[in-house]
Structure formats: structure tokens, C-alpha cells
Short mmCIF file of C-alpha atoms in Angstrom, two decimals:
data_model
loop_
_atom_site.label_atom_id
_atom_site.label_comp_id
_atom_site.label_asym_id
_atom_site.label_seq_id
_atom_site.Cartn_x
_atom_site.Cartn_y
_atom_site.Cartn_z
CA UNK A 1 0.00 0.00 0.00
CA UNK A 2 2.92 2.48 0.90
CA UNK A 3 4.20 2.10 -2.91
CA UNK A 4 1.33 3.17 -4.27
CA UNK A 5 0.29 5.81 -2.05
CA UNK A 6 3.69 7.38 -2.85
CA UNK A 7 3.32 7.39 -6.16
CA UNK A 8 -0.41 9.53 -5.65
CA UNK A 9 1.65 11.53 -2.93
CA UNK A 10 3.88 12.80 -6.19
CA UNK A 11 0.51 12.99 -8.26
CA UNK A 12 -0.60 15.52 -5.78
CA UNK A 13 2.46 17.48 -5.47
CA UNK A 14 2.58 17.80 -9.48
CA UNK A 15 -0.77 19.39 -9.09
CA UNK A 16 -0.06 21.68 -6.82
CA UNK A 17 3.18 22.45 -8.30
CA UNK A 18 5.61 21.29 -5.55
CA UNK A 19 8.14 20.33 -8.78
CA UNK A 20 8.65 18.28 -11.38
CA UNK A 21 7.75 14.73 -11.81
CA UNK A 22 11.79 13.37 -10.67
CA UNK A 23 12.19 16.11 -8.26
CA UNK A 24 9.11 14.78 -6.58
CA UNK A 25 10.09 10.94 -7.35
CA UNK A 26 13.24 11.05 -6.05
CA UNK A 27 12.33 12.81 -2.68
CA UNK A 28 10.78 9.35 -1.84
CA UNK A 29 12.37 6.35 -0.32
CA UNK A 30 10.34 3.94 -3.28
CA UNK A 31 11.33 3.74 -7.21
CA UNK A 32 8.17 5.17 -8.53
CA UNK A 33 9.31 7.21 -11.44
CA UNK A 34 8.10 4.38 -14.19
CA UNK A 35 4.97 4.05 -12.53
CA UNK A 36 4.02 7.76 -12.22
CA UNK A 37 5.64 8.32 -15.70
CA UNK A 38 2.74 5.52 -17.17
CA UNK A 39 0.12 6.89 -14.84
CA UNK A 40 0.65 10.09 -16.06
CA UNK A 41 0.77 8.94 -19.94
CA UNK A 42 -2.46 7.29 -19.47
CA UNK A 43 -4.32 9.58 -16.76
CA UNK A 44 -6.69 10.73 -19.47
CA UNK A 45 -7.68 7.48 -20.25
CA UNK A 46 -8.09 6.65 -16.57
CA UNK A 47 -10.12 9.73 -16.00
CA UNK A 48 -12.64 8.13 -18.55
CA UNK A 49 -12.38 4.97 -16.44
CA UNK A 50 -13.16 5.81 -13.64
CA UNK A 51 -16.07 8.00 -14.45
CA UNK A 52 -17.60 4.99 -16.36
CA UNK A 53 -17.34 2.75 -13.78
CA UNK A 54 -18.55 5.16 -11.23
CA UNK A 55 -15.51 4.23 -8.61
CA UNK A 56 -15.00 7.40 -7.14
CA UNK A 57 -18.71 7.65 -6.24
CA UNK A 58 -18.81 3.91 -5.13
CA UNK A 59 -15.05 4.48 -3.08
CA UNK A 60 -15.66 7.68 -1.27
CA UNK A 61 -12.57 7.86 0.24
CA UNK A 62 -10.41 6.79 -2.76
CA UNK A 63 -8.68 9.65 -3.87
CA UNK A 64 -8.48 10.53 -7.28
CA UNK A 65 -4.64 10.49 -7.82
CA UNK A 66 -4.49 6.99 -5.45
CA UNK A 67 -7.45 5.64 -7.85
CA UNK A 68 -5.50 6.51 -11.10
CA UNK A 69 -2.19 4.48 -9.81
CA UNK A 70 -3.85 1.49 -8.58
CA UNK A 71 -5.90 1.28 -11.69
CA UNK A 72 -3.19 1.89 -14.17
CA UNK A 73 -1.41 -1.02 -12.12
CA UNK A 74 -4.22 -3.22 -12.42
CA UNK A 75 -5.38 -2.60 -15.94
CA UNK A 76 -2.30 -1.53 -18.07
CA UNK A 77 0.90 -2.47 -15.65
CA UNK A 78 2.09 -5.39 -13.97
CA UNK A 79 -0.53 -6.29 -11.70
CA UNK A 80 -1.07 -4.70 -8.05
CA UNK A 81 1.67 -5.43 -5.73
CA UNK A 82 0.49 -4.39 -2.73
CA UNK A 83 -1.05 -5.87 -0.31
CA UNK A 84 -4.73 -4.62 2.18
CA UNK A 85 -7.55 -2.80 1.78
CA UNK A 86 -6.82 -1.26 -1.36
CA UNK A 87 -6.25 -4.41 -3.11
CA UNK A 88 -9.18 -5.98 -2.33
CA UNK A 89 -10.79 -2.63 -3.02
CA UNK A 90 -9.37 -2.32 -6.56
CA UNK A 91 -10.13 -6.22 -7.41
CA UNK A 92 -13.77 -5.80 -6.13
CA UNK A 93 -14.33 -3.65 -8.88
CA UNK A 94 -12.20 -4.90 -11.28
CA UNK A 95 -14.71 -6.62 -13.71
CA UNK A 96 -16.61 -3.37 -13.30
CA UNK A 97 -13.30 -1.40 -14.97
CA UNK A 98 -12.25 -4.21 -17.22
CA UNK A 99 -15.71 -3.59 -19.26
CA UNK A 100 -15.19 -0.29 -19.35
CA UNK A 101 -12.08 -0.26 -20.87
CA UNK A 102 -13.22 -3.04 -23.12
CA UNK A 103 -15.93 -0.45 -24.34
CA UNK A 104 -13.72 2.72 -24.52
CA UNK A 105 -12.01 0.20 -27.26
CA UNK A 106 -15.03 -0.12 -29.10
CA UNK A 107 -15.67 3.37 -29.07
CA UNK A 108 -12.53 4.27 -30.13
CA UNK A 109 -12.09 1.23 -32.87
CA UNK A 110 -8.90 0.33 -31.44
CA UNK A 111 -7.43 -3.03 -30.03
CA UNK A 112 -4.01 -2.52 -27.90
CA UNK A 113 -4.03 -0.19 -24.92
CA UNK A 114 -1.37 1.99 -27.15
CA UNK A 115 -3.73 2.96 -29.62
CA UNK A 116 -6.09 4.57 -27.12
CA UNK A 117 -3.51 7.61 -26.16
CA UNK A 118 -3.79 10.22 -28.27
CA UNK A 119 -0.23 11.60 -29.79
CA UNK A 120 0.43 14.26 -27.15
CA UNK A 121 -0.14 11.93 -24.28
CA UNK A 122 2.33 9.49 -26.09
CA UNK A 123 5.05 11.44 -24.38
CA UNK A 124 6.10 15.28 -23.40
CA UNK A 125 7.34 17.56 -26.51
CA UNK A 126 9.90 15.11 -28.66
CA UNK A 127 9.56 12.46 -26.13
CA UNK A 128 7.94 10.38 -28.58
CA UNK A 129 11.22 10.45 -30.84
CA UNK A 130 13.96 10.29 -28.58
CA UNK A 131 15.17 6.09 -27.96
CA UNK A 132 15.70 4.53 -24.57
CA UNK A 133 19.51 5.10 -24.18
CA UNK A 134 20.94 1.69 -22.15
CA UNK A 135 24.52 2.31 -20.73
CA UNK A 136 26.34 -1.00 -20.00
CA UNK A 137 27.50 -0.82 -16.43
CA UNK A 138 31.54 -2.19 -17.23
CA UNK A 139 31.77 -2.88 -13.51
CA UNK A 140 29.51 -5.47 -13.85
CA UNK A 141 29.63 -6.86 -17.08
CA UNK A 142 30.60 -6.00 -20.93
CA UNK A 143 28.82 -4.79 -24.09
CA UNK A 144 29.25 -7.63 -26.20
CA UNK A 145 27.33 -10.07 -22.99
CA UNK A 146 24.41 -7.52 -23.03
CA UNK A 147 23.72 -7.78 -26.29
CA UNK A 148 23.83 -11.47 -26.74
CA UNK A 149 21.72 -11.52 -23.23
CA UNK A 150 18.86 -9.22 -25.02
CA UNK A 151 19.16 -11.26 -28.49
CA UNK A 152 18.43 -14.12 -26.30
CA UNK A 153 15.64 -12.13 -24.85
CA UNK A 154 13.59 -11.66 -28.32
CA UNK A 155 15.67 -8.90 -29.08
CA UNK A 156 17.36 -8.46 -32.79
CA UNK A 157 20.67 -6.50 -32.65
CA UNK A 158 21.44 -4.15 -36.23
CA UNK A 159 25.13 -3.27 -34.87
CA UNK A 160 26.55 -0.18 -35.03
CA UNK A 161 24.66 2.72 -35.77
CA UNK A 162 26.28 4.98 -38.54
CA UNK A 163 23.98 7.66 -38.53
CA UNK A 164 21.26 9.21 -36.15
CA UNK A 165 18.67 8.69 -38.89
CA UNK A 166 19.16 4.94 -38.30
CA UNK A 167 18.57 5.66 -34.10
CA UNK A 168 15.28 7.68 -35.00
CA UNK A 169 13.98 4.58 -37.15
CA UNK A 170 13.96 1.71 -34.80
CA UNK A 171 11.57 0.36 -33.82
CA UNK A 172 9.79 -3.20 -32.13
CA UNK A 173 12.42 -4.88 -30.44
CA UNK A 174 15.49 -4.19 -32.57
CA UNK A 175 18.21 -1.70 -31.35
CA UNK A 176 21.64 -0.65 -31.95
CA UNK A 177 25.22 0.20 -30.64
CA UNK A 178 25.34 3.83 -30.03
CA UNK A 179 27.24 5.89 -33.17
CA UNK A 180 28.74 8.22 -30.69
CA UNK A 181 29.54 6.40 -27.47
CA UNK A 182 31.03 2.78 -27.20
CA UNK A 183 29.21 1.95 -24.53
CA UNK A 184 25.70 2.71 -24.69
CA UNK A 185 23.04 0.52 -26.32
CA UNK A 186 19.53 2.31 -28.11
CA UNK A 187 16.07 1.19 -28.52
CA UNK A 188 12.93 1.99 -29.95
CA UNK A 189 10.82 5.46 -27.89
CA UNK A 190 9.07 4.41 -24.79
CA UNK A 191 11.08 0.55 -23.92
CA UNK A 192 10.59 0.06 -20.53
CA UNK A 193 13.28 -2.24 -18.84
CA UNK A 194 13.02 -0.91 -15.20
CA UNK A 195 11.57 -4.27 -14.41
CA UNK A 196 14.71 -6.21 -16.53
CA UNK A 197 16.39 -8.18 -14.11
CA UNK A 198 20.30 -6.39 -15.94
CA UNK A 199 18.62 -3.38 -14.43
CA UNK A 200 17.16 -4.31 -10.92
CA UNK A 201 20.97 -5.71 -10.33
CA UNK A 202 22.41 -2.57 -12.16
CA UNK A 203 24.39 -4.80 -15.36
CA UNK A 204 22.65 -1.70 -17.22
CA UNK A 205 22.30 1.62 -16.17
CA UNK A 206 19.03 3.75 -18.13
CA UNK A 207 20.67 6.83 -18.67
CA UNK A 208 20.47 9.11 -21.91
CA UNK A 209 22.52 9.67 -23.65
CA UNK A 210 23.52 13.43 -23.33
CA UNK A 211 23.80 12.95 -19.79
CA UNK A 212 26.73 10.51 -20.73
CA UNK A 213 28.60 12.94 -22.69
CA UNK A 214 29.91 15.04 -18.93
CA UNK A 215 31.73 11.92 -17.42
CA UNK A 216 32.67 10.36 -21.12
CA UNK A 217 34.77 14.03 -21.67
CA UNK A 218 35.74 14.43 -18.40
CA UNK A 219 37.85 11.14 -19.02
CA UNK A 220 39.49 10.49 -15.30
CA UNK A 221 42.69 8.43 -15.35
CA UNK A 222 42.23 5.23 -13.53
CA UNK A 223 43.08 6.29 -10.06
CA UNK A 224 42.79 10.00 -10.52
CA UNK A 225 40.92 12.08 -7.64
CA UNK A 226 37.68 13.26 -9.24
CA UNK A 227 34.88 15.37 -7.63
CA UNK A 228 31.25 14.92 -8.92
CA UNK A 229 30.41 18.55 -7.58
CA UNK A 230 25.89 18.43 -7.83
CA UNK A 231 25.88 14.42 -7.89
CA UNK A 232 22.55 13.03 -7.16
CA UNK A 233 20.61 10.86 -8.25
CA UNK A 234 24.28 9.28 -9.47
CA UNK A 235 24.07 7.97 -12.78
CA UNK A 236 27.14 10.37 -14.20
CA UNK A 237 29.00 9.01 -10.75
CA UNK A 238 28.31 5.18 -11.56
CA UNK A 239 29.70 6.27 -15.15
CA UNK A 240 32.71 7.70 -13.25
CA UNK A 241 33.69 5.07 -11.53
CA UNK A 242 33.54 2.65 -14.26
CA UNK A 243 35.83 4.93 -16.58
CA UNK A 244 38.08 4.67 -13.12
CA UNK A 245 37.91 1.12 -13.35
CA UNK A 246 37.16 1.30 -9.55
CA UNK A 247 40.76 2.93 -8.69
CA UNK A 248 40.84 6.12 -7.33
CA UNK A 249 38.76 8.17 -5.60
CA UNK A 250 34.95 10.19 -6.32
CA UNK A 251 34.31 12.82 -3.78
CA UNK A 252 30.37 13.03 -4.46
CA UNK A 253 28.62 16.35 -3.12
CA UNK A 254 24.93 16.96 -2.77
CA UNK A 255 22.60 19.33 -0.46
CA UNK A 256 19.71 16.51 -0.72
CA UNK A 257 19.48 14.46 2.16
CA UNK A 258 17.10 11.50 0.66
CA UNK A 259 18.45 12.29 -3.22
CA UNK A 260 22.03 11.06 -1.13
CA UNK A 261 20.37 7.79 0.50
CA UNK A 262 18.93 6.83 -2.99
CA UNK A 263 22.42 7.61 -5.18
CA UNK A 264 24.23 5.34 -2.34
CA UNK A 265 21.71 2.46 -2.72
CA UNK A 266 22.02 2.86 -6.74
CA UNK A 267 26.10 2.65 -6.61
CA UNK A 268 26.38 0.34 -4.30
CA UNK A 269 23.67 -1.96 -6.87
CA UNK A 270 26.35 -0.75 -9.62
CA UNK A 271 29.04 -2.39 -7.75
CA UNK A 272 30.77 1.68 -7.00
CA UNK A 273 33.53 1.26 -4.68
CA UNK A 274 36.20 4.00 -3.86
CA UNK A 275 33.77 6.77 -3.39
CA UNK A 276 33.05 9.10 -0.25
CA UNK A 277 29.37 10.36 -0.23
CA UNK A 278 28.76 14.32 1.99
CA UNK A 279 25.56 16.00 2.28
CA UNK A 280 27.21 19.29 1.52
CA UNK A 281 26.97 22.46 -0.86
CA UNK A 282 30.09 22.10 -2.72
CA UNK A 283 29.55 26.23 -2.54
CA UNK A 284 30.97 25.54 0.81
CA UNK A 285 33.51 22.73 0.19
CA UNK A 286 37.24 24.23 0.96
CA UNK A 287 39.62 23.77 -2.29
CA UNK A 288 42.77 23.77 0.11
CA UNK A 289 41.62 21.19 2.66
CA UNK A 290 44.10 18.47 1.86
CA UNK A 291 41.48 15.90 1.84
CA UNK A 292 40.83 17.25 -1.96
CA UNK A 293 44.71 17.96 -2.72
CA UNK A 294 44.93 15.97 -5.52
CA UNK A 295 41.66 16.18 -7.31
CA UNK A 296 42.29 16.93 -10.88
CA UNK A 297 39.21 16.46 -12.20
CA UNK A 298 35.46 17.96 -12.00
CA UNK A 299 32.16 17.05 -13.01
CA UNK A 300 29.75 20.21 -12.57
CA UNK A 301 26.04 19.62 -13.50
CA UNK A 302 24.25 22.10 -10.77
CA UNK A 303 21.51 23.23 -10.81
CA UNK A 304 19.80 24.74 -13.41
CA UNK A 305 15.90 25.21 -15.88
CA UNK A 306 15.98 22.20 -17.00
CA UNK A 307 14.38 23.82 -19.80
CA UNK A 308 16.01 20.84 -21.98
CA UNK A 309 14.75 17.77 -20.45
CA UNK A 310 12.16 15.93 -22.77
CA UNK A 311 9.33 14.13 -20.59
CA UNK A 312 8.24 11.17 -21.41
CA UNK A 313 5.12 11.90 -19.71
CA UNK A 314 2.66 14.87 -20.67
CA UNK A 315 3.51 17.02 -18.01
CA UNK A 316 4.01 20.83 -19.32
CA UNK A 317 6.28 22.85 -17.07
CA UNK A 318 6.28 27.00 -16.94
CA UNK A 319 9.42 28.15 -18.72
CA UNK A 320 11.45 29.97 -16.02
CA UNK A 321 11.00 33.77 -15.66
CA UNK A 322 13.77 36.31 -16.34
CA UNK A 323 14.79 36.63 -13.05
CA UNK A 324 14.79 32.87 -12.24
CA UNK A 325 17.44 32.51 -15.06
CA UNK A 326 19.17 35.61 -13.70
CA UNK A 327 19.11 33.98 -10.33
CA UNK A 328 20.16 30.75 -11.67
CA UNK A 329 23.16 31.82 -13.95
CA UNK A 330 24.25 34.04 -11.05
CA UNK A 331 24.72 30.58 -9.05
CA UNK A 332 26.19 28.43 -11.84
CA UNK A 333 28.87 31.32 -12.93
CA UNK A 334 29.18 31.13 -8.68
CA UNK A 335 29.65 27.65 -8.01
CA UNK A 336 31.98 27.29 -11.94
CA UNK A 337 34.23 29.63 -10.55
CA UNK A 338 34.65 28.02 -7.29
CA UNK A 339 35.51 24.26 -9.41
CA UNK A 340 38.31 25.83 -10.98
CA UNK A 341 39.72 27.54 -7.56
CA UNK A 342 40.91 23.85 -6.37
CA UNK A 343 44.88 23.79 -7.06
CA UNK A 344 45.23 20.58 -8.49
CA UNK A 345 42.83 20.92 -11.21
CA UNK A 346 43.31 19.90 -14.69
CA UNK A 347 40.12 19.55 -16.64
CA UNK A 348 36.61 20.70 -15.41
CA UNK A 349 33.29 19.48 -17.42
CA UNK A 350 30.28 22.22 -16.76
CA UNK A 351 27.07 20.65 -17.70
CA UNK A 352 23.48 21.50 -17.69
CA UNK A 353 20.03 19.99 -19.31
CA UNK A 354 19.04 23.53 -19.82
CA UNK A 355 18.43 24.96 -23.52
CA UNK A 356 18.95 28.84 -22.24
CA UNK A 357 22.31 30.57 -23.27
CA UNK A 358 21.96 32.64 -19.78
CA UNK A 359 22.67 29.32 -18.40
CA UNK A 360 25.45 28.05 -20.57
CA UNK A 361 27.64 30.17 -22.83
CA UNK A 362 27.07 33.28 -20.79
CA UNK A 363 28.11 31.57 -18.03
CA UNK A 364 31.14 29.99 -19.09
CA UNK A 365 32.18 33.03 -20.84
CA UNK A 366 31.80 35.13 -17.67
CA UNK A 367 34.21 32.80 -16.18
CA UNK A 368 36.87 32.24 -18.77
CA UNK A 369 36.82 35.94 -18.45
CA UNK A 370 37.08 36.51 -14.71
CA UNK A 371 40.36 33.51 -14.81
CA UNK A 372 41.81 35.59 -17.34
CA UNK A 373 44.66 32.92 -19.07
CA UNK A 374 44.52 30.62 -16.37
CA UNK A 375 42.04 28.10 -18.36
CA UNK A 376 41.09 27.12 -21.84
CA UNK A 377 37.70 25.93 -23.24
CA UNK A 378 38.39 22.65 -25.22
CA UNK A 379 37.01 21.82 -28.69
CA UNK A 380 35.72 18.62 -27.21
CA UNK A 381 34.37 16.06 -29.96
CA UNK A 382 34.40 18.04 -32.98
CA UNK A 383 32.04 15.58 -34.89
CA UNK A 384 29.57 16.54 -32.41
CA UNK A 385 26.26 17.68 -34.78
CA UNK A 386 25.06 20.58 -32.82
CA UNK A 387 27.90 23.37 -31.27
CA UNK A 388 27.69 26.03 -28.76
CA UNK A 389 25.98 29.28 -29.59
CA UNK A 390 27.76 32.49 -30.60
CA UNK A 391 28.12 34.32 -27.27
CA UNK A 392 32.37 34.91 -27.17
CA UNK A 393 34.59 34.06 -29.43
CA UNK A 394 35.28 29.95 -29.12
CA UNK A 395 32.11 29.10 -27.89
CA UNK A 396 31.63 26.79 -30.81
CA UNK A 397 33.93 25.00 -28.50
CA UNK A 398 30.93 24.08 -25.92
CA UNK A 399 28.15 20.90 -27.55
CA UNK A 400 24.63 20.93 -27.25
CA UNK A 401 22.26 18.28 -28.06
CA UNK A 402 17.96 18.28 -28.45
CA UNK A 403 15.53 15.62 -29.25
CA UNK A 404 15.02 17.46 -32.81
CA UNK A 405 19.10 17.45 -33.91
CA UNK A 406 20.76 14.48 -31.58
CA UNK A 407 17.51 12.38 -30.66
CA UNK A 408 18.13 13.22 -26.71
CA UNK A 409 17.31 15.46 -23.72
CA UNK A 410 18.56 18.84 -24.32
CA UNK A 411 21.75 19.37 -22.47
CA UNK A 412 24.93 21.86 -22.98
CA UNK A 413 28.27 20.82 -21.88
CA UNK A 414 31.77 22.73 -21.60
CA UNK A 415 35.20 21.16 -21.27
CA UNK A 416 37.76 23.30 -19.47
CA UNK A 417 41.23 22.63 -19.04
CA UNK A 418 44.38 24.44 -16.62
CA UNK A 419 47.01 26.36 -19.05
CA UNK A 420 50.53 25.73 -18.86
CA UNK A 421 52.83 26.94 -16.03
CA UNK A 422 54.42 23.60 -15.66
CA UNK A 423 51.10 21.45 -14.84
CA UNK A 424 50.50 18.55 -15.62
CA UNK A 425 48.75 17.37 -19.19
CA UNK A 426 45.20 15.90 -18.27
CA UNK A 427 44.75 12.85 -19.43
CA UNK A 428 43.54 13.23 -24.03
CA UNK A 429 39.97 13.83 -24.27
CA UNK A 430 38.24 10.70 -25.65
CA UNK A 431 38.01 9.78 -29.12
CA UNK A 432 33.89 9.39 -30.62
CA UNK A 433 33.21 5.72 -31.20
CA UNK A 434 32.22 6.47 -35.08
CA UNK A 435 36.26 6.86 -35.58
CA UNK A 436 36.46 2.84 -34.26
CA UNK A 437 35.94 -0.31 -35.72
CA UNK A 438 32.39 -2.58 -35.10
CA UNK A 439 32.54 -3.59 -31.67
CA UNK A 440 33.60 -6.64 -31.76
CA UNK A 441 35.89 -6.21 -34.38
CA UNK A 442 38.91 -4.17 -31.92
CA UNK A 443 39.37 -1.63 -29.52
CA UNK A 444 36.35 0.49 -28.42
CA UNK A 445 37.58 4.26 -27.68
CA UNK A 446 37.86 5.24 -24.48
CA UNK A 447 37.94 1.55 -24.00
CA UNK A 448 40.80 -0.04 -21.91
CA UNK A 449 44.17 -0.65 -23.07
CA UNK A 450 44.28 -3.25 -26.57
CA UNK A 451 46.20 -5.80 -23.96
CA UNK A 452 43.67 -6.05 -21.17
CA UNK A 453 40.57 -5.70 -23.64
CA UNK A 454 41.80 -8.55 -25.73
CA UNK A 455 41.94 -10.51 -22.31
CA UNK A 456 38.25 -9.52 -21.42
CA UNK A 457 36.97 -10.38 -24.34
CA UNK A 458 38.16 -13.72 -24.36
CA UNK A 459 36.05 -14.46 -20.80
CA UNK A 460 32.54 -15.76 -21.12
CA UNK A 461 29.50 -14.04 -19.49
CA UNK A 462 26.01 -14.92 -19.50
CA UNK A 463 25.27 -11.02 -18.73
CA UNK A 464 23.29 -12.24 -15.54
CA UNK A 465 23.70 -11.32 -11.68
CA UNK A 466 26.06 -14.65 -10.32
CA UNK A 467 26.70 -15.39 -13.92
CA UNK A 468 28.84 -12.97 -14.92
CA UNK A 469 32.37 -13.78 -15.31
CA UNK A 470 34.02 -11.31 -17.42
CA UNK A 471 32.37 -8.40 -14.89
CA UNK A 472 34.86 -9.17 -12.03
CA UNK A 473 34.45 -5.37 -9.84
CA UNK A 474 38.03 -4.69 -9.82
CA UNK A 475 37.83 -2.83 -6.28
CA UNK A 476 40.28 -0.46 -5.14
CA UNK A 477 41.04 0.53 -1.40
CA UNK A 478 38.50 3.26 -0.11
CA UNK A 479 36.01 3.98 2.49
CA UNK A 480 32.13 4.39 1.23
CA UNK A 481 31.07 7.01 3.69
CA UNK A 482 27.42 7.18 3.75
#
């Protein structure tokens, strides 16, 4: 019962406007954000079915957002999984709702649940085009296992993508190896695998795929320092870690008290190791405390619009107000400045999932500005489709992605780097995976060494939790400070 009155708890908040649907999600203890997602995609097709069946006159105190869950569950999910009064209450009625929905079919001359949402409850604006992005978790397994575990799962694998054209026409249960990234698998819109068993023991990590591109261009050294400045919910620190190989050390910063409790439980399911978690504004974290002496490398996504993130659920969100981006930009340029003020920095990755250039090229203009010569803005992947806009000279530098140009969220990212005076070359940024061979065929970039990969490759994995053999979590020393 708890599970489900969660999910109407985040129902209610959407309607009053207490935030956005993962905002709200991930401010609970459960993982509700597939079922409110479906709720939501379906809610005006519940609305009709629960007027027709009369159950909010017949349930009087059924509310309306606990009513839409449990029927969604019951009709068009899984099944209920809880337990009590309220499943007994929802299969009391449930002949009752399965004729109305049976009728709504009729009415509508349709035969699969799909066909009854109409194309703007399908998905947010561009949701409907952009693929499920699947990263392959390489502290757990390997790419080539998880795609012979999903062939063996019904799925048909094309291979390598060579264009997004070929991404924006899957479709069924065919999907590809990412053009751009060597580890990240695409299917068709609207896959669902939070229910896969690769994903409940986190082999696979659903992330899209321009929130990979931060951590891919970043590019730690395995056992570099690294600081993952805004980190929760952790997907771009579980993507650290495994480009770390498990050596080295994430410092992982975040104001959010339950958004910390749910990124530990997620790394510790991706097998993270070497990582020390602080409820903390990294605002207020001190650059020459030698605890953070050697950290050479940043990940900065803060806060920000999120005027670029492309729901998969028709939930339309007020675009920010001047002074909100004014306010915002004022705190990114804020906490930017204060990543680059740590002394053994060599390369800093500024990231946000907004579409406003108050929020991105302003911002890291303002601050190449006020450092003068002291850092450079990197012309990271230069096949990159879509480039920064023209604010200062060099901002074609900076990538930005959309669902209508890269099939994705909308994001904009930044890779700074320390000049000269003696320091230390970062590590060479990463090259794209459309410069490699098939995988398969030789050495993914950003891959590890030709020696070690040829040695992995060679194991045998049945890409399942206890099978796994060629997923061994090399751990490093390291305290996991929760």
C-alpha cells in the first residue's frame, strides 16, 4: 500500500506544483518514477475509467490520484503489488473497470491499450522520438554479454549505428550500438526495462545519452581524484567510476538528504567502490583542505531550468521567468568559478540539461573571463552535430544536443582545461566511437588498453547477476562514507 500511495503523494504534489515529476520521485524512499511516468501517460484514459465505472462515487474515500495508480497497475501495468484494503478494493471492482475499458475500445475502434492515447499523451514535446539510451554498467559486465543476453531475450541486434537517422527509425524490439559512445546501447521510444532483471541488479544503467557525454569528456585516469560537484541521483557518478575502473577516488557532493540515500543504494547496486558520499553544498567545500589535494578532475552539473529535459510523460512545465534565469546563472557562474579555484585541477566538465544561453555560454564566458589565461575551453568532440551558440569568441567550442538534432534530452556541456605553467597534461579527451571499428571487431575508444581488452573479451558471461564472469568489480582501497 505504501508504494502506491507514494506514487499519488507525487501525483498531488505535481498538481499543486511542488516540482517536477523526478524532483518529486526522487524525494521518496520507493522507485516510482516508471509508474508515475505511465500513470501520467495514461491519466486521461483513466479519467474516462473511472467515471464509467462510477468508482469514485462507489469508493468515497479513494482519492483521485491513489485511484488513477492502482488502476493503471491493475489494468495496463504489472498487476497490483500491494497488499490490504486497497487491493481488495481495486479487485472488487475490477470486472466493473475491465468492461469499461473493453468499451472505450469499441468506441474508439482500437485493439491494444497503445492505440487509445492520443499523440500528445504518447510522451512530453519530442519524447515520442527520442530512444531509450541503455549504458552498460563495465563494472559489472561488458557490451558484447548484453547484447547477446537481449538477443536471447527476443531482441534483434542491427550493430553499429552509422547515422542518427538509423537511431530515429527503430523500432519493435530491434536496437543498436550507439554511433557516438562505445558503450551505450539504443532502442525503440518508450522501452521500458526498469523491471529487466540487468537493471534491478544494475548490469545496465538507463541513462540518456547526453547525460553521458559530462563523465565520457571528463575522461578520469584510472586512479585519478575526481569530484562529482551536484551528484545526485548518481548515474554520471556510476559512469565515473567505471571509466576509473574502480581505482581512485569520487568525492560526491549533494545538499539533498534523501536524493544522497537513494544515489548510495544505486552505486552500491552498480558495484561503486572507492567513493566518499557528503551532504554538503560544494559552494561551501574548501579547495585547500588536503582531503581534496589531488583532485584533478570535475564534473559540474548544478543546478539549473531544466528547460532541456524531454518528458516522457505529458507534463508541461512554466518556462522559467527572467529573473529565475538571472538567479540561476548568477549561481552556476558562482559555483563554476569556485571548481576551478581547487589547485590541483586539470580539466573541469560544466554541464546542464538547460536549452537557455543565460545558463550556458554566458556563463562559461563570464568565467573564462574573470580567470583571465589561467584556463582554456576545449574543442571537445568536434564531430559533435550541434555546437555552442555564438556568445564569445570559441564558444563553438561548448556541444549541445535536443531531441530534434541528436535524438536526446537537451543538455549543454563545456570542457575546461588548466594552461601551462608547468602542470600537468590531463589525461587526451576521448576519441567518438564512429572513428572505431564494429565492436567486436577491436578496440572500443575510451575503452581499456588493446592488452587487457583482448583478455576480457576472451572471458565468457552470461550477462546475468552470479553469472557474470568477465564483470569481475576490480575494487580499489577506499572507504564508502554514507
Amino acid at each position: 500500500m505504501a508504494l502506491y500511495g507514494a506514487a499519488a503523494a507525487v501525483l498531488e504534489g505535481l498538481e499543486r506544483g511542488a516540482g517536477g515529476v523526478k524532483a518529486l520521485v526522487f524525494q521518496s524512499r520507493f522507485p516510482l518514477y516508471a509508474l508515475v511516468s505511465e500513470t501520467l501517460r495514461y491519466s486521461a484514459v483513466l479519467e474516462e475509467l473511472l467515471a464509467g465505472a462510477a468508482l469514485l462515487r462507489a469508493e468515497k474515500k479513494l482519492s483521485p490520484q491513489l485511484a488513477k495508480v492502482l488502476v493503471y497497475d491493475l489494468l495496463f501495468g504489472k498487476g497490483l503489488k500491494c497488499g490490504g484494503r486497497w487491493k481488495a478494493l481495486a479487485r472488487r471492482h475490477r470486472a466493473r473497470l475491465e468492461a469499461e475499458l473493453a468499451r472505450l475500445k469499441v468506441r474508439r475502434k482500437v485493439s491494444r491499450n497503445e492505440e487509445l492515447l492520443a499523440p500528445a499523451q504518447a510522451g512530453g514535446p519530442g519524447a515520442s522520438q527520442v530512444p531509450r539510451y541503455v549504458r552498460v554498467n563495465t563494472l559489472k559486465t561488458c557490451v558484447d554479454d548484453v547484447i547477446e543476453f537481449f538477443k536471447r531475450e527476443g531482441y534483434c541486434y542491427l550493430g553499429k549505428a552509422a547515422s542518427v537517422e538509423e537511431l530515429r527509425s527503430l523500432s519493435g524490439k530491434k536496437f543498436l550500438l550507439d554511433l557516438h559512445l562505445p558503450e551505450l546501447l539504443v532502442f525503440p521510444p518508450q522501452t521500458d526495462f526498469h523491471d529487466n532483471v540487468l537493471y534491478t541488479s544494475g548490469h545496465i544503467i538507463l541513462q540518456d545519452k547526453a547525460s553521458c557525454l559530462p563523465a565520457f569528456l571528463l575522461s578520469p585516469a584510472a586512479g585519478a581524484h575526481v569530484i562529482d560537484a551536484c551528484a545526485a541521483p548518481g548515474n554520471k557518478t556510476s559512469q565515473l567510476a567505471a571509466i576509473l575502473e574502480n581505482r581512485g577516488q569520487i568525492f560526491a557532493f549533494d545538499v539533498d538528504t534523501k536524493r544522497l540515500a537513494t544515489m548510495s543504494t544505486m552505486l552500491t547496486r552498480a558495484g561503486v567502490t572507492g567513493f566518499q558520499l557528503a551532504q554538503q553544498d560544494f559552494l561551501t567545500v574548501d579547495p585547500g583542505d588536503p582531503k581534496y589535494s589531488k583532485v584533478a578532475y570535475i564534473l559540474l552539473d548544478p543546478s539549473c531550468s531544466g528547460s532541456g529535459m524531454v518528458n516522457r510523460v505529458p507534463v508541461a512545465e512554466a518556462a522559467p521567468s527572467a529573473e529565475r534565469l538571472q538567479a540561476l546563472a548568477g549561481f552556476q557562474r558562482k559555483v563554476l568559478s569556485h571548481g576551478l579555484s581547487f589547485p590541483a585541477l586539470r580539466r573541469l566538465v560544466y554541464s546542464t540539461c538547460s536549452l537557455h544561453r543565460e545558463e550556458n555560454e554566458d556563463v562559461v564566458g563570464a568565467v573564462l573571463q574573470e580567470w583571465g589565461s589561467a584556463f582554456r575551453l576545449v574543442d571537445a568532440f568536434p564531430g559533435w552535430p550541434c555546437r555552442g551558440l555564438a556568445a564569445f569568441p570559441g564558444a563553438e567550442s561548448c556541444l549541445r544536443a535536443s531531441a530534434a538534432d541528436t535524438l536526446t534530452q537537451g543538455f549543454f556541456v563545456a570542457v575546461l582545461e588548466r594552461r601551462g605553467d608547468g602542470a600537468a597534461a590531463p589525461r587526451s579527451l576521448p576519441a567518438a566511437a564512429g572513428d572505431s571499428p564494429q565492436h567486436g571487431e577491436g578496440t572500443e575508444p575510451g575503452a581499456a588498453p588493446k592488452k587487457r581488452r583482448r583478455k576480457k573479451q576472451r572471458k565468457v558471461c552470461a550477462a546475468l547477476p552470479g553469472n557474470c564472469r568477465c564483470s569481475k568489480q576490480r575494487r580499489s582501497g577506499g572507504k564508502q562514507v554514507k
